[in-house]
Coordinates of N, CA and C in Angstrom, one line a residue:
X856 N 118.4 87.0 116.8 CA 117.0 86.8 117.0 C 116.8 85.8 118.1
X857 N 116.1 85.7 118.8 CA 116.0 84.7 119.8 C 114.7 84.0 119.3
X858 N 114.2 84.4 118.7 CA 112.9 83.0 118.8 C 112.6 82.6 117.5
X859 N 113.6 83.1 116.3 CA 113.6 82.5 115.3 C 114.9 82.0 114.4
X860 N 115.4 81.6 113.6 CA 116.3 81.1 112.7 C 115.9 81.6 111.5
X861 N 116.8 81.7 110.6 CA 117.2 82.3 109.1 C 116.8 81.2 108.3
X862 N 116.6 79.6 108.6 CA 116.4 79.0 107.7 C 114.4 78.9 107.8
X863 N 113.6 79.1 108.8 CA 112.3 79.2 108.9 C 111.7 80.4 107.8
X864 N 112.2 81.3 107.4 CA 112.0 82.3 106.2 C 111.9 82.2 104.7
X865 N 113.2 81.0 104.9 CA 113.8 80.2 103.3 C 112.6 80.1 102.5
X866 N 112.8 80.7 101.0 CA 111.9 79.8 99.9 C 112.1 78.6 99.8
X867 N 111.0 78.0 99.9 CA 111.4 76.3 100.0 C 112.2 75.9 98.5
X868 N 112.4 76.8 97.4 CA 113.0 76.6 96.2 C 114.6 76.8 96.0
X869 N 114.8 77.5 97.5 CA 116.3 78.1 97.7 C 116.3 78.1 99.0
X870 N 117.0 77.1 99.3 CA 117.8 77.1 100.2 C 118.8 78.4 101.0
X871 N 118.9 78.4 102.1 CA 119.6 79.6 102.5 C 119.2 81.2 102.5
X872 N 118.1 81.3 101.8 CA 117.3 82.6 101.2 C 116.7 83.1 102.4
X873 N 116.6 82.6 103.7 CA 116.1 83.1 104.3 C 117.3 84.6 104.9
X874 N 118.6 84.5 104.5 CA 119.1 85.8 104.4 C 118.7 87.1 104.0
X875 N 118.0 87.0 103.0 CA 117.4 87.9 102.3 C 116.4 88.8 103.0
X876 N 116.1 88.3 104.1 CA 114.8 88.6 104.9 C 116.2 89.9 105.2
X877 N 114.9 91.3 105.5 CA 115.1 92.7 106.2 C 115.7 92.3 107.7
X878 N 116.7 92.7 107.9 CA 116.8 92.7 109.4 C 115.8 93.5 110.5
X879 N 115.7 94.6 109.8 CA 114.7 95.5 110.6 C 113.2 94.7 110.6
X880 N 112.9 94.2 109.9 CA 111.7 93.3 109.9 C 111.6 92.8 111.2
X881 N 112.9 91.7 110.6 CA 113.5 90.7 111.6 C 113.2 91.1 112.7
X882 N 113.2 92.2 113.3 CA 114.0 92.3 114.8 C 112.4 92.8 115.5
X883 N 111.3 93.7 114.7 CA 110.4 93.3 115.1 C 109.6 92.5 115.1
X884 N 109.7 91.5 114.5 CA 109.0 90.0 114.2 C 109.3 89.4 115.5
X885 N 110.7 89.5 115.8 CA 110.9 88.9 117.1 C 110.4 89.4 118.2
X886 N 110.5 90.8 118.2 CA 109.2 91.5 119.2 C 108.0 90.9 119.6
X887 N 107.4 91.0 118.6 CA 106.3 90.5 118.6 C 106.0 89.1 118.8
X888 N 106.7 88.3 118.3 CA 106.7 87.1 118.7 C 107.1 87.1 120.5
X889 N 107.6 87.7 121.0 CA 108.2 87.9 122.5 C 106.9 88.2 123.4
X890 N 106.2 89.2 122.6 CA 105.1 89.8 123.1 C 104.0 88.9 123.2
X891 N 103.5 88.1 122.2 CA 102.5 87.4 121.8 C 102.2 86.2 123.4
X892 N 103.7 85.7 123.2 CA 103.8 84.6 124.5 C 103.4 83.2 123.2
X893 N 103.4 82.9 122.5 CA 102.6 82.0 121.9 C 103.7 81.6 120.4
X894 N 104.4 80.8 119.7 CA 104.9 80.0 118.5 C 104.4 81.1 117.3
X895 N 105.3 81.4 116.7 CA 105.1 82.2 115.5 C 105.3 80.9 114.5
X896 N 104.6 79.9 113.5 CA 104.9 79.2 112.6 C 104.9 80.2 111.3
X897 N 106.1 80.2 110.6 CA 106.3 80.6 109.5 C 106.0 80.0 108.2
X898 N 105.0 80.4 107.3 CA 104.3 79.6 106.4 C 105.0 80.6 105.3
X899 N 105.5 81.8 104.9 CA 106.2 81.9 103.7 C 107.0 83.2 104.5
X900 N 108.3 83.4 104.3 CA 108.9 84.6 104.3 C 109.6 85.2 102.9
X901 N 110.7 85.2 103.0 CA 111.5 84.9 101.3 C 110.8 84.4 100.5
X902 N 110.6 85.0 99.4 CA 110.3 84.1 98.2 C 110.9 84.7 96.8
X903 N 111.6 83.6 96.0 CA 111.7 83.4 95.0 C 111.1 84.3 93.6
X904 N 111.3 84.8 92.4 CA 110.2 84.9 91.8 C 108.9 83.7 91.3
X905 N 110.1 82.7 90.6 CA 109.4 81.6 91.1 C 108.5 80.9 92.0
X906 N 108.7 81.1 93.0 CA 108.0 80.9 94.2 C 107.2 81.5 94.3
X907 N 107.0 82.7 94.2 CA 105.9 83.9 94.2 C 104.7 83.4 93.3
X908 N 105.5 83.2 91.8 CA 104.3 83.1 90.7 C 103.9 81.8 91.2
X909 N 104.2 80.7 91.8 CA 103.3 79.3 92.2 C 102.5 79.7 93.1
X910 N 102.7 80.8 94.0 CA 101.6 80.5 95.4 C 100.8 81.7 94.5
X911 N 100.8 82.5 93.6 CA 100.3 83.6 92.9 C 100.6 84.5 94.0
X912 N 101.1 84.8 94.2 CA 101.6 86.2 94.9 C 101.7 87.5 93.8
X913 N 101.6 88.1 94.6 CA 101.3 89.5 93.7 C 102.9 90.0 93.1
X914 N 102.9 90.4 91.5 CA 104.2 90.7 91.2 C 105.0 91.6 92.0
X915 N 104.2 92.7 92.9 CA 104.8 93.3 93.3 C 105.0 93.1 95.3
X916 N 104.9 91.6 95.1 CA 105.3 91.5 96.5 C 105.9 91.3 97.6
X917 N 106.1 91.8 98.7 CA 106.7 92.1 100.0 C 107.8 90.9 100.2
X918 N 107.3 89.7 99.9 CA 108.1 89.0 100.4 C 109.3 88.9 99.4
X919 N 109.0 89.2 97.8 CA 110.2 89.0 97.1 C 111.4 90.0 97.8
X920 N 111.4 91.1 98.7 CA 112.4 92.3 98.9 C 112.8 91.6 100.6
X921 N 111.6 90.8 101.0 CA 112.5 90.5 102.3 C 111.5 91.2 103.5
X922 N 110.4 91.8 103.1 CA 109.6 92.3 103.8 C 109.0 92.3 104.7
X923 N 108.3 91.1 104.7 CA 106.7 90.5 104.7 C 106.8 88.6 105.2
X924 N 105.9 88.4 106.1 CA 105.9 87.3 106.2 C 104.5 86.6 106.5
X925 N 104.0 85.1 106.4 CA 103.3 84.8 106.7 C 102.9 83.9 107.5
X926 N 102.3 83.8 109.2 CA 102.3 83.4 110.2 C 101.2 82.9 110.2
X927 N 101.4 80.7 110.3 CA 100.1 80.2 110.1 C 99.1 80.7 111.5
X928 N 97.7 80.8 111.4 CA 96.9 80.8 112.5 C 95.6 80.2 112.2
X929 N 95.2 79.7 112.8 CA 94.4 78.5 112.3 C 93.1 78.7 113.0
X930 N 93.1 79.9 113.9 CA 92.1 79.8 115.3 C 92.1 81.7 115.1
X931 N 90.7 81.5 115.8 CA 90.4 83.0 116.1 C 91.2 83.8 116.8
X932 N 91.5 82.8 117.9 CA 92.0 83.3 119.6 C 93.5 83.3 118.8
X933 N 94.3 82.7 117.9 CA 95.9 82.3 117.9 C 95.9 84.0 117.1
X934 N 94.9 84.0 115.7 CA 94.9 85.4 115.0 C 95.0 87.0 115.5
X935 N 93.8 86.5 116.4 CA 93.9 87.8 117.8 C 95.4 88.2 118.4
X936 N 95.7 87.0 119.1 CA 97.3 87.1 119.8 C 98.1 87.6 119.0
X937 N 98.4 87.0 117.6 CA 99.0 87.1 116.3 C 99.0 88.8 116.4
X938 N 97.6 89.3 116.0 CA 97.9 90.0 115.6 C 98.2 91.2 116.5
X939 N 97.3 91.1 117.6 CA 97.5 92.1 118.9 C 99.0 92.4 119.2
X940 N 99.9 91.4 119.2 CA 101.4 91.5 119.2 C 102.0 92.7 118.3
X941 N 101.3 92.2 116.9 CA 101.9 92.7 115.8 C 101.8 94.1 115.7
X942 N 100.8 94.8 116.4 CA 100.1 96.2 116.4 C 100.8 96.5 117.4
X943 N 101.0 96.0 118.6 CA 101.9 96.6 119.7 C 102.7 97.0 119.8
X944 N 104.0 96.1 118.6 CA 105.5 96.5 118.5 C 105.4 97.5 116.8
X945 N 104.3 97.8 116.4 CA 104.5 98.5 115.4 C 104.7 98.0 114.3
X946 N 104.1 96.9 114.0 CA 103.9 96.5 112.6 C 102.0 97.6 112.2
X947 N 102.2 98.4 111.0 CA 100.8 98.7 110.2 C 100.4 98.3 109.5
X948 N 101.2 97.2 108.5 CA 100.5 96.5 107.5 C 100.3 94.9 107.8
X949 N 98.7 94.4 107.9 CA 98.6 93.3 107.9 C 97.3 93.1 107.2
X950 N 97.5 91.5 106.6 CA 96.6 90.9 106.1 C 96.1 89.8 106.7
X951 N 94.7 89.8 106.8 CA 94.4 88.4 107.5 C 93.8 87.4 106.7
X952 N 93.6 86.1 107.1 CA 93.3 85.0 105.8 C 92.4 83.8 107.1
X953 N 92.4 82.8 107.0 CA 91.7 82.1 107.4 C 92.6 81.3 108.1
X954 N 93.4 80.9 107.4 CA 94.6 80.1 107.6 C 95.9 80.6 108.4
X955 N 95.9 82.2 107.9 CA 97.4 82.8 108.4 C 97.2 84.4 108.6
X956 N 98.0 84.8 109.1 CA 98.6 86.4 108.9 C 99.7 86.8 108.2
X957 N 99.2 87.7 107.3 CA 100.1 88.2 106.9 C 100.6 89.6 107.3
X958 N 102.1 89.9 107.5 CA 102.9 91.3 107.9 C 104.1 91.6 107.0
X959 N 103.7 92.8 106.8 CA 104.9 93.5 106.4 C 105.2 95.0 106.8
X960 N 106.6 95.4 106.1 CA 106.7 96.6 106.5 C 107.1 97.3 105.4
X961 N 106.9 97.0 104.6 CA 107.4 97.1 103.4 C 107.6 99.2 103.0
X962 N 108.8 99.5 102.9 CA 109.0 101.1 103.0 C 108.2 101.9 102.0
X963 N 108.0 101.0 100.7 CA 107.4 101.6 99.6 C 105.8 101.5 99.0
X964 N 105.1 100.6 100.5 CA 104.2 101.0 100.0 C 103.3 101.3 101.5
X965 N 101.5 101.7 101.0 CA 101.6 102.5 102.0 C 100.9 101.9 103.6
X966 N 100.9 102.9 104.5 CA 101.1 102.3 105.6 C 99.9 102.2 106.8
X967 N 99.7 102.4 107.5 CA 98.0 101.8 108.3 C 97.2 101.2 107.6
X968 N 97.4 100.0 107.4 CA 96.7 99.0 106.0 C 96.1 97.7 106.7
X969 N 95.1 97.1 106.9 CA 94.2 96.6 107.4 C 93.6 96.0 106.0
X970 N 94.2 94.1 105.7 CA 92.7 93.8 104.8 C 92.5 92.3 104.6
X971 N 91.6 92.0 104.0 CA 91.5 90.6 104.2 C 92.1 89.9 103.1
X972 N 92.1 88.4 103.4 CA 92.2 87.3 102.3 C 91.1 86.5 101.9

């Protein structure tokens, strides 16, 4: 990857976990991050089950398989770029929030997915 590290993914409850992360994810994340021109902050990748149930994440979520990530955006204009990236190199599933975006690609569930937080 060129514009990210394995340990920015980590559950902050496990160390090293950021291995767990999809490589195929991986490799478009970095796309997009390439594309965007602009800092992808990483606010959850990997998570724990533990980890999951504290932020309440959904049991059945993306990030526990390695899927799914969440990239702080704090601005309309950062969300835009965020997300405009994200749609370019072929990510379909995202969530938007106030705070962040969320992506995944998750194989199992379904796909042109657009929604809020």
């Amino acid at each position: 990857m060129r514009y990210f590290t394995l340990d920015e993914f980590d559950s902050p409850d496990l160390p090293g976990s950021g291995a767990f992360m999809q490589q195929e994810f991986l490799n478009l994340l970095d796309a997009a991050r390439g594309y965007a021109e602009v800092p992808f902050r990483i606010n959850s990748g990997f998570r724990t089950q533990d980890r999951n149930k504290a932020v309440g994440g959904s049991v059945q979520s993306s990030h526990l398989t390695g899927w799914a990530a969440d990239i702080s955006a704090t601005t309309s204009n950062r969300r835009w770029l965020i997300i405009e990236a994200l749609i370019y190199v072929g990510f379909n599933r995202i969530g938007v929030a106030d705070t962040f975006v969320h992506v995944d690609m998750d194989p199992a569930k379904a796909h042109n997915c657009l929604w809020l937080y």
